[in-house]
PDB file of C-alpha atoms and ligand atoms in Angstrom:
ATOM      1  CA  UNK A   1     -26.748 135.660  95.930  1.00  0.00           C
ATOM      2  CA  UNK A   2     -24.356 132.764  95.484  1.00  0.00           C
ATOM      3  CA  UNK A   3     -24.758 130.587  92.434  1.00  0.00           C
ATOM      4  CA  UNK A   4     -25.819 127.552  94.444  1.00  0.00           C
ATOM      5  CA  UNK A   5     -27.875 126.820  97.549  1.00  0.00           C
ATOM      6  CA  UNK A   6     -25.704 124.465  99.586  1.00  0.00           C
ATOM      7  CA  UNK A   7     -26.240 126.120 102.958  1.00  0.00           C
ATOM      8  CA  UNK A   8     -28.591 128.644 104.530  1.00  0.00           C
ATOM      9  CA  UNK A   9     -25.472 130.861 104.571  1.00  0.00           C
ATOM     10  CA  UNK A  10     -25.720 131.105 100.768  1.00  0.00           C
ATOM     11  CA  UNK A  11     -29.049 132.961 101.042  1.00  0.00           C
ATOM     12  CA  UNK A  12     -28.134 135.062 104.072  1.00  0.00           C
ATOM     13  CA  UNK A  13     -29.194 138.287 102.339  1.00  0.00           C
ATOM     14  CA  UNK A  14     -32.033 136.778 100.279  1.00  0.00           C
ATOM     15  CA  UNK A  15     -33.923 134.627 102.748  1.00  0.00           C
ATOM     16  CA  UNK A  16     -36.744 137.119 103.329  1.00  0.00           C
ATOM     17  CA  UNK A  17     -37.156 137.795  99.598  1.00  0.00           C
ATOM     18  CA  UNK A  18     -37.293 134.064  98.845  1.00  0.00           C
ATOM     19  CA  UNK A  19     -39.897 133.519 101.555  1.00  0.00           C
ATOM     20  CA  UNK A  20     -41.968 136.485 100.358  1.00  0.00           C
ATOM     21  CA  UNK A  21     -41.925 134.988  96.887  1.00  0.00           C
ATOM     22  CA  UNK A  22     -42.923 131.601  98.323  1.00  0.00           C
ATOM     23  CA  UNK A  23     -45.966 133.224  99.990  1.00  0.00           C
ATOM     24  CA  UNK A  24     -46.927 134.847  96.692  1.00  0.00           C
ATOM     25  CA  UNK A  25     -46.497 131.572  94.811  1.00  0.00           C
ATOM     26  CA  UNK A  26     -48.673 129.780  97.365  1.00  0.00           C
ATOM     27  CA  UNK A  27     -51.316 132.505  96.972  1.00  0.00           C
ATOM     28  CA  UNK A  28     -51.314 131.940  93.195  1.00  0.00           C
ATOM     29  CA  UNK A  29     -49.623 135.269  92.435  1.00  0.00           C
ATOM     30  CA  UNK A  30     -47.000 133.980  90.016  1.00  0.00           C
ATOM     31  CA  UNK A  31     -46.613 134.443  86.276  1.00  0.00           C
ATOM     32  CA  UNK A  32     -47.590 131.396  84.239  1.00  0.00           C
ATOM     33  CA  UNK A  33     -44.799 128.865  83.515  1.00  0.00           C
ATOM     34  CA  UNK A  34     -41.743 131.007  84.364  1.00  0.00           C
ATOM     35  CA  UNK A  35     -39.429 127.980  83.969  1.00  0.00           C
ATOM     36  CA  UNK A  36     -40.832 126.751  80.651  1.00  0.00           C
ATOM     37  CA  UNK A  37     -38.193 124.681  78.854  1.00  0.00           C
ATOM     38  CA  UNK A  38     -35.991 124.320  81.965  1.00  0.00           C
ATOM     39  CA  UNK A  39     -34.860 120.974  83.343  1.00  0.00           C
ATOM     40  CA  UNK A  40     -33.770 120.055  86.859  1.00  0.00           C
ATOM     41  CA  UNK A  41     -31.648 116.937  87.481  1.00  0.00           C
ATOM     42  CA  UNK A  42     -32.385 115.392  90.882  1.00  0.00           C
ATOM     43  CA  UNK A  43     -29.644 113.131  92.260  1.00  0.00           C
ATOM     44  CA  UNK A  44     -30.581 110.986  95.267  1.00  0.00           C
ATOM     45  CA  UNK A  45     -28.035 109.017  97.296  1.00  0.00           C
ATOM     46  CA  UNK A  46     -30.641 108.494 100.057  1.00  0.00           C
ATOM     47  CA  UNK A  47     -34.385 107.771 100.312  1.00  0.00           C
ATOM     48  CA  UNK A  48     -36.945 110.559 100.009  1.00  0.00           C
ATOM     49  CA  UNK A  49     -40.679 111.109  99.792  1.00  0.00           C
ATOM     50  CA  UNK A  50     -41.226 114.858 100.312  1.00  0.00           C
ATOM     51  CA  UNK A  51     -38.100 116.212  98.635  1.00  0.00           C
ATOM     52  CA  UNK A  52     -38.413 114.079  95.535  1.00  0.00           C
ATOM     53  CA  UNK A  53     -42.111 114.681  94.959  1.00  0.00           C
ATOM     54  CA  UNK A  54     -42.163 118.372  95.895  1.00  0.00           C
ATOM     55  CA  UNK A  55     -39.251 119.253  93.610  1.00  0.00           C
ATOM     56  CA  UNK A  56     -40.690 117.171  90.765  1.00  0.00           C
ATOM     57  CA  UNK A  57     -44.206 118.615  91.029  1.00  0.00           C
ATOM     58  CA  UNK A  58     -42.793 122.096  91.699  1.00  0.00           C
ATOM     59  CA  UNK A  59     -40.774 122.057  88.469  1.00  0.00           C
ATOM     60  CA  UNK A  60     -43.813 120.806  86.542  1.00  0.00           C
ATOM     61  CA  UNK A  61     -46.031 123.557  87.963  1.00  0.00           C
ATOM     62  CA  UNK A  62     -43.428 126.179  87.002  1.00  0.00           C
ATOM     63  CA  UNK A  63     -43.524 124.929  83.420  1.00  0.00           C
ATOM     64  CA  UNK A  64     -40.307 122.899  83.516  1.00  0.00           C
ATOM     65  CA  UNK A  65     -39.470 119.273  84.170  1.00  0.00           C
ATOM     66  CA  UNK A  66     -37.393 117.232  86.592  1.00  0.00           C
ATOM     67  CA  UNK A  67     -35.342 114.078  86.017  1.00  0.00           C
ATOM     68  CA  UNK A  68     -34.968 111.637  88.930  1.00  0.00           C
ATOM     69  CA  UNK A  69     -31.485 110.119  89.106  1.00  0.00           C
ATOM     70  CA  UNK A  70     -30.782 107.463  91.726  1.00  0.00           C
ATOM     71  CA  UNK A  71     -27.094 107.285  92.547  1.00  0.00           C
ATOM     72  CA  UNK A  72     -27.481 103.489  92.338  1.00  0.00           C
ATOM     73  CA  UNK A  73     -28.076 103.874  88.602  1.00  0.00           C
ATOM     74  CA  UNK A  74     -25.723 106.747  87.820  1.00  0.00           C
ATOM     75  CA  UNK A  75     -22.156 106.072  86.721  1.00  0.00           C
ATOM     76  CA  UNK A  76     -21.209 108.180  89.771  1.00  0.00           C
ATOM     77  CA  UNK A  77     -22.293 105.184  91.850  1.00  0.00           C
ATOM     78  CA  UNK A  78     -19.697 103.096  89.969  1.00  0.00           C
ATOM     79  CA  UNK A  79     -16.898 105.546  90.600  1.00  0.00           C
ATOM     80  CA  UNK A  80     -17.209 108.241  87.910  1.00  0.00           C
ATOM     81  CA  UNK A  81     -15.759 111.377  89.516  1.00  0.00           C
ATOM     82  CA  UNK A  82     -18.233 113.909  90.906  1.00  0.00           C
ATOM     83  CA  UNK A  83     -16.405 116.593  88.938  1.00  0.00           C
ATOM     84  CA  UNK A  84     -17.068 114.808  85.623  1.00  0.00           C
ATOM     85  CA  UNK A  85     -20.693 114.212  86.600  1.00  0.00           C
ATOM     86  CA  UNK A  86     -21.091 117.935  87.316  1.00  0.00           C
ATOM     87  CA  UNK A  87     -19.544 118.958  83.994  1.00  0.00           C
ATOM     88  CA  UNK A  88     -21.622 116.495  81.978  1.00  0.00           C
ATOM     89  CA  UNK A  89     -24.960 117.271  83.662  1.00  0.00           C
ATOM     90  CA  UNK A  90     -24.254 121.001  83.169  1.00  0.00           C
ATOM     91  CA  UNK A  91     -24.326 120.390  79.396  1.00  0.00           C
ATOM     92  CA  UNK A  92     -27.862 118.951  79.610  1.00  0.00           C
ATOM     93  CA  UNK A  93     -29.791 120.605  82.432  1.00  0.00           C
ATOM     94  CA  UNK A  94     -30.409 124.038  83.961  1.00  0.00           C
ATOM     95  CA  UNK A  95     -30.031 123.070  87.607  1.00  0.00           C
ATOM     96  CA  UNK A  96     -29.070 120.134  89.828  1.00  0.00           C
ATOM     97  CA  UNK A  97     -30.768 119.197  93.086  1.00  0.00           C
ATOM     98  CA  UNK A  98     -28.845 116.639  95.135  1.00  0.00           C
ATOM     99  CA  UNK A  99     -29.518 114.646  98.298  1.00  0.00           C
ATOM    100  CA  UNK A 100     -26.105 113.368  99.335  1.00  0.00           C
ATOM    101  CA  UNK A 101     -24.467 111.366 102.074  1.00  0.00           C
ATOM    102  CA  UNK A 102     -21.480 113.728 102.449  1.00  0.00           C
ATOM    103  CA  UNK A 103     -21.857 117.493 102.344  1.00  0.00           C
ATOM    104  CA  UNK A 104     -18.331 117.778 100.912  1.00  0.00           C
ATOM    105  CA  UNK A 105     -19.480 115.888  97.807  1.00  0.00           C
ATOM    106  CA  UNK A 106     -22.138 118.532  97.193  1.00  0.00           C
ATOM    107  CA  UNK A 107     -19.536 121.280  97.557  1.00  0.00           C
ATOM    108  CA  UNK A 108     -17.400 119.395  95.025  1.00  0.00           C
ATOM    109  CA  UNK A 109     -20.360 119.014  92.653  1.00  0.00           C
ATOM    110  CA  UNK A 110     -21.123 122.745  92.846  1.00  0.00           C
ATOM    111  CA  UNK A 111     -17.465 123.630  92.322  1.00  0.00           C
ATOM    112  CA  UNK A 112     -17.431 121.851  88.954  1.00  0.00           C
ATOM    113  CA  UNK A 113     -20.989 122.631  87.855  1.00  0.00           C
ATOM    114  CA  UNK A 114     -21.878 125.429  85.439  1.00  0.00           C
ATOM    115  CA  UNK A 115     -25.501 125.371  86.631  1.00  0.00           C
ATOM    116  CA  UNK A 116     -26.913 126.051  90.122  1.00  0.00           C
ATOM    117  CA  UNK A 117     -26.780 123.211  92.647  1.00  0.00           C
ATOM    118  CA  UNK A 118     -29.467 122.949  95.334  1.00  0.00           C
ATOM    119  CA  UNK A 119     -28.912 120.973  98.524  1.00  0.00           C
ATOM    120  CA  UNK A 120     -31.823 118.572  99.078  1.00  0.00           C
ATOM    121  CA  UNK A 121     -30.264 117.306 102.356  1.00  0.00           C
ATOM    122  CA  UNK A 122     -26.750 116.321 103.343  1.00  0.00           C
ATOM    123  CA  UNK A 123     -25.241 115.137 106.611  1.00  0.00           C
ATOM    124  CA  UNK A 124     -24.621 118.824 107.447  1.00  0.00           C
ATOM    125  CA  UNK A 125     -27.668 120.809 106.326  1.00  0.00           C
ATOM    126  CA  UNK A 126     -31.232 120.753 105.004  1.00  0.00           C
ATOM    127  CA  UNK A 127     -31.776 124.352 103.823  1.00  0.00           C
ATOM    128  CA  UNK A 128     -34.969 123.723 101.810  1.00  0.00           C
ATOM    129  CA  UNK A 129     -36.567 122.217 104.904  1.00  0.00           C
ATOM    130  CA  UNK A 130     -35.612 125.299 106.933  1.00  0.00           C
ATOM    131  CA  UNK A 131     -37.235 127.569 104.328  1.00  0.00           C
ATOM    132  CA  UNK A 132     -40.463 125.545 104.413  1.00  0.00           C
ATOM    133  CA  UNK A 133     -40.418 125.638 108.208  1.00  0.00           C
ATOM    134  CA  UNK A 134     -40.041 129.412 108.242  1.00  0.00           C
ATOM    135  CA  UNK A 135     -42.883 129.804 105.740  1.00  0.00           C
ATOM    136  CA  UNK A 136     -45.021 127.749 108.117  1.00  0.00           C
ATOM    137  CA  UNK A 137     -44.097 129.950 111.109  1.00  0.00           C
ATOM    138  CA  UNK A 138     -44.914 133.115 109.142  1.00  0.00           C
ATOM    139  CA  UNK A 139     -48.298 131.731 108.104  1.00  0.00           C
ATOM    140  CA  UNK A 140     -49.123 130.861 111.670  1.00  0.00           C
ATOM    141  CA  UNK A 141     -47.827 133.905 113.555  1.00  0.00           C
ATOM    142  CA  UNK A 142     -47.848 136.594 110.845  1.00  0.00           C
ATOM    143  CA  UNK A 143     -44.168 137.462 111.309  1.00  0.00           C
ATOM    144  CA  UNK A 144     -40.927 135.982 112.616  1.00  0.00           C
ATOM    145  CA  UNK A 145     -39.480 138.898 114.524  1.00  0.00           C
ATOM    146  CA  UNK A 146     -39.362 138.448 118.294  1.00  0.00           C
ATOM    147  CA  UNK A 147     -40.528 134.816 118.245  1.00  0.00           C
ATOM    148  CA  UNK A 148     -38.558 131.992 119.871  1.00  0.00           C
ATOM    149  CA  UNK A 149     -38.265 128.519 118.391  1.00  0.00           C
ATOM    150  CA  UNK A 150     -36.872 125.424 120.076  1.00  0.00           C
ATOM    151  CA  UNK A 151     -35.495 122.266 118.460  1.00  0.00           C
ATOM    152  CA  UNK A 152     -35.522 119.250 120.782  1.00  0.00           C
ATOM    153  CA  UNK A 153     -33.300 116.310 119.827  1.00  0.00           C
ATOM    154  CA  UNK A 154     -30.276 115.600 117.692  1.00  0.00           C
ATOM    155  CA  UNK A 155     -27.858 118.351 116.633  1.00  0.00           C
ATOM    156  CA  UNK A 156     -28.256 117.193 113.039  1.00  0.00           C
ATOM    157  CA  UNK A 157     -28.722 118.502 109.471  1.00  0.00           C
ATOM    158  CA  UNK A 158     -32.241 119.794 110.156  1.00  0.00           C
ATOM    159  CA  UNK A 159     -31.342 121.594 113.377  1.00  0.00           C
ATOM    160  CA  UNK A 160     -28.151 123.016 111.814  1.00  0.00           C
ATOM    161  CA  UNK A 161     -30.143 124.774 109.097  1.00  0.00           C
ATOM    162  CA  UNK A 162     -32.678 126.020 111.666  1.00  0.00           C
ATOM    163  CA  UNK A 163     -29.854 127.455 113.794  1.00  0.00           C
ATOM    164  CA  UNK A 164     -28.662 129.441 110.782  1.00  0.00           C
ATOM    165  CA  UNK A 165     -32.038 130.649 109.521  1.00  0.00           C
ATOM    166  CA  UNK A 166     -33.669 131.643 112.828  1.00  0.00           C
ATOM    167  CA  UNK A 167     -31.400 134.639 113.590  1.00  0.00           C
ATOM    168  CA  UNK A 168     -31.590 135.827 109.963  1.00  0.00           C
ATOM    169  CA  UNK A 169     -35.345 136.200 110.534  1.00  0.00           C
ATOM    170  CA  UNK A 170     -34.812 137.907 113.913  1.00  0.00           C
ATOM    171  CA  UNK A 171     -35.925 134.955 116.001  1.00  0.00           C
ATOM    172  CA  UNK A 172     -34.356 133.469 119.119  1.00  0.00           C
ATOM    173  CA  UNK A 173     -33.537 129.779 118.951  1.00  0.00           C
ATOM    174  CA  UNK A 174     -32.879 127.177 121.625  1.00  0.00           C
ATOM    175  CA  UNK A 175     -31.620 123.676 120.918  1.00  0.00           C
ATOM    176  CA  UNK A 176     -32.070 121.043 123.622  1.00  0.00           C
ATOM    177  CA  UNK A 177     -29.968 117.925 123.070  1.00  0.00           C
ATOM    178  CA  UNK A 178     -28.309 115.249 125.174  1.00  0.00           C
ATOM    179  CA  UNK A 179     -24.615 115.741 125.906  1.00  0.00           C
ATOM    180  CA  UNK A 180     -22.572 114.395 122.992  1.00  0.00           C
ATOM    181  CA  UNK A 181     -25.206 115.234 120.372  1.00  0.00           C
ATOM    182  CA  UNK A 182     -24.505 118.967 120.067  1.00  0.00           C
ATOM    183  CA  UNK A 183     -24.663 120.585 116.613  1.00  0.00           C
ATOM    184  CA  UNK A 184     -21.611 121.168 114.407  1.00  0.00           C
ATOM    185  CA  UNK A 185     -19.294 123.731 116.038  1.00  0.00           C
ATOM    186  CA  UNK A 186     -18.723 125.740 112.850  1.00  0.00           C
ATOM    187  CA  UNK A 187     -22.484 126.044 112.314  1.00  0.00           C
ATOM    188  CA  UNK A 188     -23.007 127.212 115.902  1.00  0.00           C
ATOM    189  CA  UNK A 189     -20.247 129.791 115.500  1.00  0.00           C
ATOM    190  CA  UNK A 190     -21.851 131.254 112.354  1.00  0.00           C
ATOM    191  CA  UNK A 191     -25.347 131.105 113.889  1.00  0.00           C
ATOM    192  CA  UNK A 192     -24.084 133.076 116.893  1.00  0.00           C
ATOM    193  CA  UNK A 193     -22.546 135.668 114.572  1.00  0.00           C
ATOM    194  CA  UNK A 194     -25.901 136.012 112.780  1.00  0.00           C
ATOM    195  CA  UNK A 195     -27.631 136.246 116.174  1.00  0.00           C
ATOM    196  CA  UNK A 196     -25.238 139.001 117.264  1.00  0.00           C
ATOM    197  CA  UNK A 197     -25.865 140.937 114.016  1.00  0.00           C
ATOM    198  CA  UNK A 198     -29.648 140.623 114.445  1.00  0.00           C
ATOM    199  CA  UNK A 199     -29.790 141.108 118.216  1.00  0.00           C
ATOM    200  CA  UNK A 200     -31.216 137.653 118.859  1.00  0.00           C
ATOM    201  CA  UNK A 201     -30.162 134.716 121.014  1.00  0.00           C
ATOM    202  CA  UNK A 202     -28.929 131.167 120.378  1.00  0.00           C
ATOM    203  CA  UNK A 203     -29.070 128.765 123.322  1.00  0.00           C
ATOM    204  CA  UNK A 204     -27.594 125.233 123.184  1.00  0.00           C
ATOM    205  CA  UNK A 205     -28.400 123.258 126.324  1.00  0.00           C
ATOM    206  CA  UNK A 206     -29.218 119.809 127.696  1.00  0.00           C
ATOM    207  CA  UNK A 207     -31.788 121.400 130.035  1.00  0.00           C
ATOM    208  CA  UNK A 208     -35.287 121.091 128.554  1.00  0.00           C
ATOM    209  CA  UNK A 209     -36.755 123.598 131.013  1.00  0.00           C
ATOM    210  CA  UNK A 210     -34.334 126.321 129.943  1.00  0.00           C
ATOM    211  CA  UNK A 211     -34.750 125.551 126.249  1.00  0.00           C
ATOM    212  CA  UNK A 212     -38.560 125.567 126.261  1.00  0.00           C
ATOM    213  CA  UNK A 213     -39.051 128.744 128.244  1.00  0.00           C
ATOM    214  CA  UNK A 214     -41.295 131.197 126.306  1.00  0.00           C
ATOM    215  CA  UNK A 215     -41.184 129.117 123.103  1.00  0.00           C
ATOM    216  CA  UNK A 216     -43.630 129.667 120.201  1.00  0.00           C
ATOM    217  CA  UNK A 217     -42.664 126.686 118.042  1.00  0.00           C
ATOM    218  CA  UNK A 218     -41.305 123.293 119.099  1.00  0.00           C
ATOM    219  CA  UNK A 219     -39.397 121.255 116.507  1.00  0.00           C
ATOM    220  CA  UNK A 220     -38.035 117.754 116.596  1.00  0.00           C
ATOM    221  CA  UNK A 221     -36.648 115.179 114.151  1.00  0.00           C
ATOM    222  CA  UNK A 222     -35.834 111.484 114.199  1.00  0.00           C
ATOM    223  CA  UNK A 223     -33.252 110.316 116.728  1.00  0.00           C
ATOM    224  CA  UNK A 224     -31.592 108.141 114.075  1.00  0.00           C
ATOM    225  CA  UNK A 225     -30.906 109.995 110.827  1.00  0.00           C
ATOM    226  CA  UNK A 226     -30.178 108.202 107.561  1.00  0.00           C
ATOM    227  CA  UNK A 227     -26.637 106.871 107.919  1.00  0.00           C
ATOM    228  CA  UNK A 228     -26.700 106.677 111.755  1.00  0.00           C
ATOM    229  CA  UNK A 229     -28.525 103.321 111.868  1.00  0.00           C
ATOM    230  CA  UNK A 230     -25.724 101.410 113.599  1.00  0.00           C
ATOM    231  CA  UNK A 231     -26.096 103.721 116.639  1.00  0.00           C
ATOM    232  CA  UNK A 232     -29.848 103.040 116.938  1.00  0.00           C
ATOM    233  CA  UNK A 233     -29.919 101.318 120.358  1.00  0.00           C
ATOM    234  CA  UNK A 234     -27.510 103.799 121.961  1.00  0.00           C
ATOM    235  CA  UNK A 235     -29.477 106.732 120.564  1.00  0.00           C
ATOM    236  CA  UNK A 236     -32.828 105.387 121.786  1.00  0.00           C
ATOM    237  CA  UNK A 237     -31.393 105.377 125.328  1.00  0.00           C
ATOM    238  CA  UNK A 238     -29.692 108.752 125.077  1.00  0.00           C
ATOM    239  CA  UNK A 239     -32.647 110.597 123.556  1.00  0.00           C
ATOM    240  CA  UNK A 240     -35.429 109.071 125.701  1.00  0.00           C
ATOM    241  CA  UNK A 241     -35.611 112.111 128.062  1.00  0.00           C
ATOM    242  CA  UNK A 242     -35.949 114.372 124.999  1.00  0.00           C
ATOM    243  CA  UNK A 243     -39.155 112.842 123.626  1.00  0.00           C
ATOM    244  CA  UNK A 244     -41.661 115.521 122.595  1.00  0.00           C
ATOM    245  CA  UNK A 245     -44.774 114.492 124.529  1.00  0.00           C
ATOM    246  CA  UNK A 246     -47.605 116.476 126.107  1.00  0.00           C
ATOM    247  CA  UNK A 247     -45.565 117.101 129.279  1.00  0.00           C
ATOM    248  CA  UNK A 248     -42.722 118.590 127.252  1.00  0.00           C
ATOM    249  CA  UNK A 249     -45.146 120.647 125.111  1.00  0.00           C
ATOM    250  CA  UNK A 250     -46.682 122.077 128.300  1.00  0.00           C
ATOM    251  CA  UNK A 251     -43.317 123.775 129.022  1.00  0.00           C
ATOM    252  CA  UNK A 252     -43.727 125.896 125.857  1.00  0.00           C
ATOM    253  CA  UNK A 253     -46.231 128.740 125.423  1.00  0.00           C
ATOM    254  CA  UNK A 254     -49.899 127.700 125.438  1.00  0.00           C
ATOM    255  CA  UNK A 255     -50.335 128.677 121.779  1.00  0.00           C
ATOM    256  CA  UNK A 256     -47.074 127.014 120.651  1.00  0.00           C
ATOM    257  CA  UNK A 257     -47.121 124.950 117.478  1.00  0.00           C
ATOM    258  CA  UNK A 258     -45.344 121.644 116.800  1.00  0.00           C
ATOM    259  CA  UNK A 259     -43.229 121.034 113.685  1.00  0.00           C
ATOM    260  CA  UNK A 260     -41.396 117.969 112.364  1.00  0.00           C
ATOM    261  CA  UNK A 261     -39.715 117.685 108.965  1.00  0.00           C
ATOM    262  CA  UNK A 262     -41.038 114.090 108.655  1.00  0.00           C
ATOM    263  CA  UNK A 263     -40.734 111.154 108.377  1.00  0.00           C
ATOM    264  CA  UNK A 264     -41.572 110.731 112.082  1.00  0.00           C
ATOM    265  CA  UNK A 265     -41.495 107.708 114.355  1.00  0.00           C
ATOM    266  CA  UNK A 266     -44.455 107.957 116.726  1.00  0.00           C
ATOM    267  CA  UNK A 267     -43.500 106.722 120.189  1.00  0.00           C
ATOM    268  CA  UNK A 268     -39.840 107.685 119.763  1.00  0.00           C
ATOM    269  CA  UNK A 269     -39.022 111.377 119.212  1.00  0.00           C
ATOM    270  CA  UNK A 270     -42.703 112.395 119.374  1.00  0.00           C
ATOM    271  CA  UNK A 271     -45.857 110.886 120.801  1.00  0.00           C
ATOM    272  CA  UNK A 272     -48.996 110.401 118.677  1.00  0.00           C
ATOM    273  CA  UNK A 273     -51.047 112.799 120.787  1.00  0.00           C
ATOM    274  CA  UNK A 274     -48.608 115.625 119.955  1.00  0.00           C
ATOM    275  CA  UNK A 275     -47.941 114.981 116.254  1.00  0.00           C
ATOM    276  CA  UNK A 276     -51.603 114.179 115.563  1.00  0.00           C
ATOM    277  CA  UNK A 277     -52.905 116.806 118.007  1.00  0.00           C
ATOM    278  CA  UNK A 278     -54.183 120.329 117.501  1.00  0.00           C
ATOM    279  CA  UNK A 279     -50.835 122.065 118.051  1.00  0.00           C
ATOM    280  CA  UNK A 280     -49.252 120.123 115.186  1.00  0.00           C
ATOM    281  CA  UNK A 281     -48.768 121.788 111.788  1.00  0.00           C
ATOM    282  CA  UNK A 282     -46.627 119.042 110.248  1.00  0.00           C
ATOM    283  CA  UNK A 283     -48.709 118.570 107.109  1.00  0.00           C
ATOM    284  CA  UNK A 284     -48.868 122.301 106.342  1.00  0.00           C
ATOM    285  CA  UNK A 285     -45.093 122.201 106.874  1.00  0.00           C
ATOM    286  CA  UNK A 286     -44.730 119.325 104.401  1.00  0.00           C
ATOM    287  CA  UNK A 287     -46.901 121.131 101.830  1.00  0.00           C
ATOM    288  CA  UNK A 288     -44.766 124.238 102.260  1.00  0.00           C
ATOM    289  CA  UNK A 289     -41.722 122.337 101.008  1.00  0.00           C
ATOM    290  CA  UNK A 290     -43.147 122.715  97.516  1.00  0.00           C
ATOM    291  CA  UNK A 291     -44.037 126.410  97.781  1.00  0.00           C
ATOM    292  CA  UNK A 292     -40.659 127.324  99.307  1.00  0.00           C
ATOM    293  CA  UNK A 293     -38.759 125.272  96.725  1.00  0.00           C
ATOM    294  CA  UNK A 294     -40.682 126.790  93.838  1.00  0.00           C
ATOM    295  CA  UNK A 295     -39.412 130.154  95.059  1.00  0.00           C
ATOM    296  CA  UNK A 296     -35.864 128.729  95.227  1.00  0.00           C
ATOM    297  CA  UNK A 297     -36.173 127.268  91.732  1.00  0.00           C
ATOM    298  CA  UNK A 298     -37.433 130.592  90.395  1.00  0.00           C
ATOM    299  CA  UNK A 299     -34.524 132.444  92.038  1.00  0.00           C
ATOM    300  CA  UNK A 300     -31.860 130.107  90.768  1.00  0.00           C
ATOM    301  CA  UNK A 301     -33.161 128.905  87.396  1.00  0.00           C
ATOM    302  CA  UNK A 302     -35.099 131.849  85.924  1.00  0.00           C
ATOM    303  CA  UNK A 303     -33.183 133.717  83.203  1.00  0.00           C
TER     304      UNK A 303
HETATM  305  N1   CP B 401     -38.369 116.112 105.222  1.00  0.00           N
HETATM  306  C1   CP B 401     -37.814 115.499 104.160  1.00  0.00           C
HETATM  307  O1   CP B 401     -36.791 115.936 103.606  1.00  0.00           O
HETATM  308  O2   CP B 401     -38.492 114.393 103.761  1.00  0.00           O
HETATM  309  P1   CP B 401     -38.019 113.294 102.704  1.00  0.00           P
HETATM  310  O3   CP B 401     -36.845 112.574 103.315  1.00  0.00           O
HETATM  311  O4   CP B 401     -39.209 112.419 102.515  1.00  0.00           O
HETATM  312  O5   CP B 401     -37.600 113.991 101.434  1.00  0.00           O
HETATM  313  N1  NVA B 402     -32.327 114.155 109.967  1.00  0.00           N
HETATM  314  C1  NVA B 402     -33.069 113.317 109.054  1.00  0.00           C
HETATM  315  C2  NVA B 402     -33.938 114.152 108.178  1.00  0.00           C
HETATM  316  C3  NVA B 402     -34.773 113.391 107.179  1.00  0.00           C
HETATM  317  C4  NVA B 402     -35.599 114.278 106.311  1.00  0.00           C
HETATM  318  C5  NVA B 402     -32.102 112.480 108.240  1.00  0.00           C
HETATM  319  O1  NVA B 402     -31.061 113.017 107.827  1.00  0.00           O
HETATM  320  O2  NVA B 402     -32.361 111.303 108.026  1.00  0.00           O
END
């Protein structure tokens, strides 16, 4: 296990153990207050509801505490080097969770930190979301092996982490996106290596019919991620054929479930009848952020 969780790649060999622990934690099978006396610093350069609250409550339930640090208020926001911030926070806290604009800044923070750094979303990845999503799939289907998931929409942070985690859990994954919105090439290369090692398949296509064939779980995310706002009108046009509506859901298996990391915009990437319908598990998925992250916190912060 690497010292920090910046990418799904960092837990390549531990992902099943972390998810097993998350299931046990959710079932109440966890020692009392394993992180008593531990403190997590939480740096946010972007908005958050789920990540902020689930990490904060998760630390509290594990017996520790979390400190919310908005980058607007930190000296980092006034130009203090990330390296100095990392060294100083390491003298006070036992772990740092960061939601950052640039993934490279999180790599820099981890490089200079003496305590574990956990990625709470960057422009490149959202590994904690992927863990929660996989916990949700396991709860619903009993196992991951042999299942196929499909992400419909932007080749973004959320889909990048799904591309990496799906083959590690022996699942096939398709990603349907408009031309020009394909996922990061380096991520796809690694995901295909993982797929080769685990005898699974990764499909990247702009053809919804190909992507949704024999799919057990349909994922989407906003068309305009935080930071992409100036492309809003262009994106609304480009993504319109990729809206997850009942017609699109009918291309997946009858018993397929619908997932969305949230926040969602009803009427854009997903219609109300789908996200509020019986195939949707989005609120179980949101709840699972906390259970999955408690397992991560235990792994990284427990003595
Ligand atoms: N899904 C997710 O990360 O939500 P927040 O932006 O509310 O943290
Ligand atoms: N892709 C979205 C995820 C939000 C949780 C974003 O980066 O804004």
